[in-house]
Short mmCIF file of C-alpha atoms in Angstrom, two decimals:
data_model
loop_
_atom_site.label_atom_id
_atom_site.label_comp_id
_atom_site.label_asym_id
_atom_site.label_seq_id
_atom_site.Cartn_x
_atom_site.Cartn_y
_atom_site.Cartn_z
CA MET Y 88 2.59 9.60 -15.32
CA SER Y 89 0.90 12.85 -14.90
CA ARG Y 90 -2.62 11.41 -14.52
CA LEU Y 91 -1.18 9.26 -11.49
CA VAL Y 92 -0.92 12.69 -9.88
CA ALA Y 93 -3.56 13.72 -7.54
CA ALA Y 94 -5.01 17.16 -9.64
CA VAL Y 95 -5.45 20.27 -7.01
CA GLN Y 96 -7.24 23.00 -6.99
CA PHE Y 97 -7.83 26.20 -5.06
CA ALA Y 98 -11.19 27.88 -4.27
CA THR Y 99 -10.45 30.85 -6.16
CA ASP Y 100 -9.68 28.20 -8.99
CA ARG Y 101 -6.62 29.01 -9.84
CA SER Y 102 -4.75 25.96 -10.86
CA VAL Y 103 -1.48 25.08 -8.89
CA GLU Y 104 1.42 22.48 -9.14
CA PRO Y 105 -0.14 18.90 -7.80
CA CYS Y 106 0.51 18.17 -4.35
CA ASP Y 107 4.36 16.97 -4.61
CA THR Y 108 6.11 19.26 -2.07
CA GLN Y 109 8.37 16.53 -0.74
CA PHE Y 110 9.88 16.42 -4.55
CA THR Y 111 9.82 20.36 -5.03
CA SER Y 112 13.47 20.46 -5.71
CA LEU Y 113 13.51 17.95 -8.87
CA GLY Y 114 12.53 18.86 -12.16
CA THR Y 115 9.34 18.28 -13.42
CA THR Y 116 9.82 15.07 -15.77
CA GLU Y 117 11.60 13.90 -12.92
CA LYS Y 118 9.03 14.46 -10.23
CA GLN Y 119 6.66 12.70 -12.24
CA ASN Y 120 8.97 9.65 -12.83
CA LYS Y 121 9.33 9.51 -8.99
CA MET Y 122 5.92 10.06 -8.33
CA ALA Y 123 4.76 7.06 -9.73
CA GLN Y 124 7.21 4.77 -8.25
CA THR Y 125 5.87 6.17 -4.84
CA ASN Y 126 2.39 6.19 -5.67
CA PRO Y 127 1.71 3.24 -8.26
CA MET Y 128 -2.34 3.72 -8.17
CA PRO Y 129 -3.98 2.03 -10.88
CA MET Y 130 -5.85 4.90 -12.89
CA GLY Y 131 -9.88 4.52 -12.13
CA PRO Y 132 -12.81 6.46 -11.44
CA TRP Y 133 -12.07 8.54 -7.88
CA LYS Y 134 -12.62 12.22 -7.45
CA ILE Y 135 -12.32 13.47 -4.09
CA THR Y 136 -12.70 17.44 -3.02
CA VAL Y 137 -11.55 18.60 0.52
CA TYR Y 138 -12.16 21.67 2.26
CA ASP Y 139 -10.23 23.56 5.22
CA GLN Y 140 -13.50 24.65 7.18
CA GLU Y 141 -16.54 23.15 7.86
CA HIS Y 142 -19.86 22.99 5.06
CA PHE Y 143 -17.34 23.51 2.30
CA GLN Y 144 -15.67 26.64 2.83
CA GLY Y 145 -12.42 27.72 2.67
CA ARG Y 146 -9.74 26.27 0.96
CA ARG Y 147 -10.64 23.57 -1.99
CA MET Y 148 -8.28 21.24 -3.43
CA GLU Y 149 -9.25 18.21 -5.63
CA PHE Y 150 -7.53 15.09 -5.98
CA THR Y 151 -7.61 11.79 -8.31
CA ALA Y 152 -5.19 9.70 -6.52
CA SER Y 153 -3.96 9.12 -2.82
CA CYS Y 154 -2.54 11.95 -0.81
CA GLN Y 155 0.13 11.17 2.07
CA ASN Y 156 0.01 14.15 4.06
CA ILE Y 157 -2.55 16.95 3.22
CA MET Y 158 -0.25 19.58 5.11
CA GLU Y 159 2.50 19.31 2.30
CA CYS Y 160 -0.45 21.05 0.11
CA GLY Y 161 -1.31 23.76 2.44
CA LEU Y 162 -3.94 22.83 4.62
CA GLU Y 163 -3.72 22.50 8.44
CA ASN Y 164 -6.82 19.53 8.23
CA ILE Y 165 -9.74 18.46 6.23
CA ARG Y 166 -13.07 20.16 8.41
CA SER Y 167 -15.67 19.29 5.31
CA LEU Y 168 -15.28 17.36 1.73
CA LYS Y 169 -17.01 15.52 -1.00
CA ILE Y 170 -17.01 12.11 -2.99
CA GLU Y 171 -17.71 12.46 -6.07
CA CYS Y 172 -16.14 9.27 -7.30
CA GLY Y 173 -15.41 6.39 -5.78
CA ALA Y 174 -14.58 4.70 -2.30
CA TRP Y 175 -11.76 5.90 -0.09
CA VAL Y 176 -10.49 6.03 3.15
CA GLY Y 177 -8.62 8.54 5.33
CA PHE Y 178 -6.70 8.46 8.33
CA GLU Y 179 -5.91 10.32 11.28
CA HIS Y 180 -2.53 10.64 10.70
CA SER Y 181 0.46 11.30 7.74
CA SER Y 182 1.07 8.28 5.82
CA PHE Y 183 -2.33 6.72 5.82
CA CYS Y 184 -1.72 5.95 9.87
CA GLY Y 185 -4.22 6.70 12.98
CA GLN Y 186 -7.86 5.85 13.08
CA GLN Y 187 -9.56 5.16 9.98
CA PHE Y 188 -12.85 6.48 8.24
CA VAL Y 189 -14.75 5.58 5.40
CA LEU Y 190 -15.81 7.88 2.82
CA GLU Y 191 -17.82 6.75 -0.01
CA LYS Y 192 -19.88 8.28 -2.26
CA GLY Y 193 -21.95 11.46 -0.72
CA ASP Y 194 -21.22 15.29 0.70
CA TYR Y 195 -19.69 15.18 4.28
CA PRO Y 196 -19.69 18.76 5.78
CA ARG Y 197 -18.75 18.24 9.15
CA PHE Y 198 -16.28 15.78 10.72
CA GLU Y 199 -19.17 14.02 12.73
CA ALA Y 200 -20.52 12.92 9.04
CA TYR Y 201 -17.56 10.66 8.53
CA SER Y 202 -16.36 9.96 11.87
CA GLY Y 203 -18.96 8.38 13.05
CA SER Y 204 -19.43 7.14 17.08
CA ASN Y 205 -15.43 6.44 17.91
CA SER Y 206 -13.99 5.53 21.07
CA TYR Y 207 -12.03 8.68 21.70
CA ARG Y 208 -13.11 12.52 20.15
CA ILE Y 209 -10.66 13.53 17.22
CA GLU Y 210 -11.59 15.77 14.57
CA ARG Y 211 -8.30 15.42 12.53
CA MET Y 212 -8.06 14.14 8.63
CA ILE Y 213 -4.43 14.10 7.04
CA SER Y 214 -4.06 11.48 4.65
CA PHE Y 215 -6.21 9.68 2.55
CA ARG Y 216 -6.71 7.12 -0.21
CA PRO Y 217 -9.16 5.62 -2.63
CA ILE Y 218 -9.96 1.97 -2.19
CA CYS Y 219 -9.50 0.05 -5.14
CA CYS Y 220 -10.98 -3.33 -4.58
CA ALA Y 221 -14.71 -2.22 -3.64
CA ASN Y 222 -17.05 -3.91 -4.97
CA HIS Y 223 -20.64 -4.12 -3.18
CA LYS Y 224 -22.32 -6.26 -4.91
CA ASP Y 225 -18.66 -9.33 -5.12
CA SER Y 226 -17.68 -8.59 -1.31
CA ARG Y 227 -16.82 -11.53 0.62
CA MET Y 228 -14.72 -12.59 3.62
CA THR Y 229 -14.64 -15.09 6.58
CA ILE Y 230 -13.67 -14.10 9.89
CA PHE Y 231 -12.35 -16.59 12.52
CA GLU Y 232 -12.24 -16.67 16.21
CA LYS Y 233 -8.53 -17.34 16.50
CA GLU Y 234 -5.22 -15.70 15.38
CA ASN Y 235 -3.87 -17.30 12.36
CA MET Y 236 -7.08 -17.85 10.89
CA THR Y 237 -7.87 -20.85 13.50
CA GLY Y 238 -10.98 -21.63 15.29
CA ARG Y 239 -14.40 -21.22 14.82
CA GLN Y 240 -15.37 -19.39 11.41
CA PHE Y 241 -18.17 -17.96 9.50
CA GLU Y 242 -18.30 -16.68 5.99
CA LEU Y 243 -20.33 -13.12 5.09
CA CYS Y 244 -21.00 -11.76 1.63
CA ASP Y 245 -23.92 -8.90 2.93
CA ASP Y 246 -24.07 -6.49 5.86
CA TYR Y 247 -24.67 -7.30 9.49
CA PRO Y 248 -25.38 -4.31 11.73
CA SER Y 249 -24.88 -7.11 14.63
CA LEU Y 250 -22.56 -10.45 14.55
CA GLN Y 251 -23.90 -11.74 17.61
CA ALA Y 252 -27.31 -11.80 16.64
CA MET Y 253 -26.52 -13.68 13.28
CA GLY Y 254 -25.25 -16.06 15.64
CA TRP Y 255 -21.49 -15.25 16.50
CA MET Y 256 -21.07 -15.87 19.91
CA ASN Y 257 -17.91 -13.54 20.66
CA ASN Y 258 -18.00 -9.56 20.38
CA GLU Y 259 -13.93 -10.39 18.97
CA VAL Y 260 -12.46 -11.53 15.74
CA GLU Y 261 -8.97 -12.63 16.09
CA SER Y 262 -8.15 -13.25 12.26
CA MET Y 263 -10.14 -12.66 8.89
CA HIS Y 264 -10.09 -13.48 5.11
CA ILE Y 265 -11.20 -11.21 2.92
CA GLN Y 266 -11.71 -13.29 -0.44
CA SER Y 267 -12.90 -10.24 -2.68
CA GLY Y 268 -13.98 -6.72 -2.34
CA ALA Y 269 -14.17 -4.57 0.66
CA PHE Y 270 -15.65 -4.59 4.02
CA VAL Y 271 -15.55 -2.30 7.41
CA CYS Y 272 -15.91 -3.57 10.13
CA TYR Y 273 -16.69 -1.61 13.71
CA GLN Y 274 -15.88 -1.92 17.07
CA TYR Y 275 -19.59 -2.34 18.35
CA PRO Y 276 -23.11 -3.12 17.03
CA GLY Y 277 -24.90 -0.96 14.70
CA TYR Y 278 -21.90 0.33 12.67
CA ARG Y 279 -20.02 2.13 15.88
CA GLY Y 280 -16.85 3.08 17.23
CA TYR Y 281 -13.33 2.29 15.52
CA GLN Y 282 -13.65 1.80 11.69
CA TYR Y 283 -10.97 -1.03 10.40
CA ILE Y 284 -11.36 -0.75 6.80
CA MET Y 285 -10.22 -4.37 5.27
CA GLU Y 286 -9.48 -5.11 1.43
CA CYS Y 287 -8.71 -8.08 -0.42
CA ASP Y 288 -5.91 -6.81 -1.92
CA CYS Y 289 -4.02 -5.58 1.60
CA ARG Y 290 -2.37 -8.22 2.63
CA GLY Y 291 -3.30 -10.48 0.01
CA GLY Y 292 -6.30 -10.74 1.85
CA GLU Y 293 -5.08 -12.24 4.93
CA PHE Y 294 -5.13 -10.36 8.31
CA LYS Y 295 -3.37 -13.07 10.35
CA CYS Y 296 -4.14 -10.83 13.91
CA TYR Y 297 -6.16 -7.82 14.94
CA ARG Y 298 -2.74 -5.51 15.46
CA GLU Y 299 -3.14 -5.78 11.62
CA PHE Y 300 -6.29 -4.38 11.19
CA GLY Y 301 -4.80 -0.98 11.22
CA SER Y 302 -2.13 0.94 12.66
CA HIS Y 303 -4.83 2.10 15.54
CA SER Y 304 -6.00 -1.24 16.55
CA GLN Y 305 -5.95 -2.12 20.43
CA THR Y 306 -8.62 -4.49 20.75
CA PRO Y 307 -9.84 -7.91 18.75
CA GLN Y 308 -13.73 -6.58 19.46
CA ILE Y 309 -15.81 -6.09 16.33
CA GLN Y 310 -19.45 -6.36 16.74
CA SER Y 311 -20.72 -5.25 13.01
CA ILE Y 312 -19.41 -5.64 9.34
CA ARG Y 313 -20.81 -4.46 6.30
CA ARG Y 314 -19.84 -4.19 3.00
CA ILE Y 315 -17.60 -1.12 1.35
CA GLN Y 316 -20.08 1.33 -1.00
CA HIS Y 317 -18.25 2.21 -4.84
#
């Protein structure tokens, strides 16, 4: 069971208890069972290292599973990070809410490296989780002109820096169906603006209206889409 709990290590290389502060009053075995129930994450090749200062300085923690609230682990914010294995998605708020950030393999020395060009500036990441279904070679989705997957539709299985350039005559996507893999959709052309991580294993891959794209979704405007690297 303990493999399902995020492995945590500080920059001092001193091992500490896994991040599960909401269950600190429970015994070790009971804590692990409780964590398994609330975090039923299948095992996979995922690893992320986060730092509370820019350029990989300050306190360091390593995770191999999702974290709902980095503050419960003793950090106020994440200001730099390294993705060593797998693809991840970071969130502005706890419990996987707020603006989303796609995190693929590589180093992110500052917030700007993973936040992209946002509609409003924030420098905050509090929760994150692996994107379990990411499959760059086998990603397929269908976008729809209207809600409930109706109206004109278009199937995508590649990267599109501009939907309008490929022939989509609208700057909005009202609904979509992810058949396989995972995509990141952007508000503006050139992979800019709000990010929406769309996965085939969330909601059965069916997003029937733009409000289901994310808790921060306020508009159906989507103008570029690409597959997520894993």
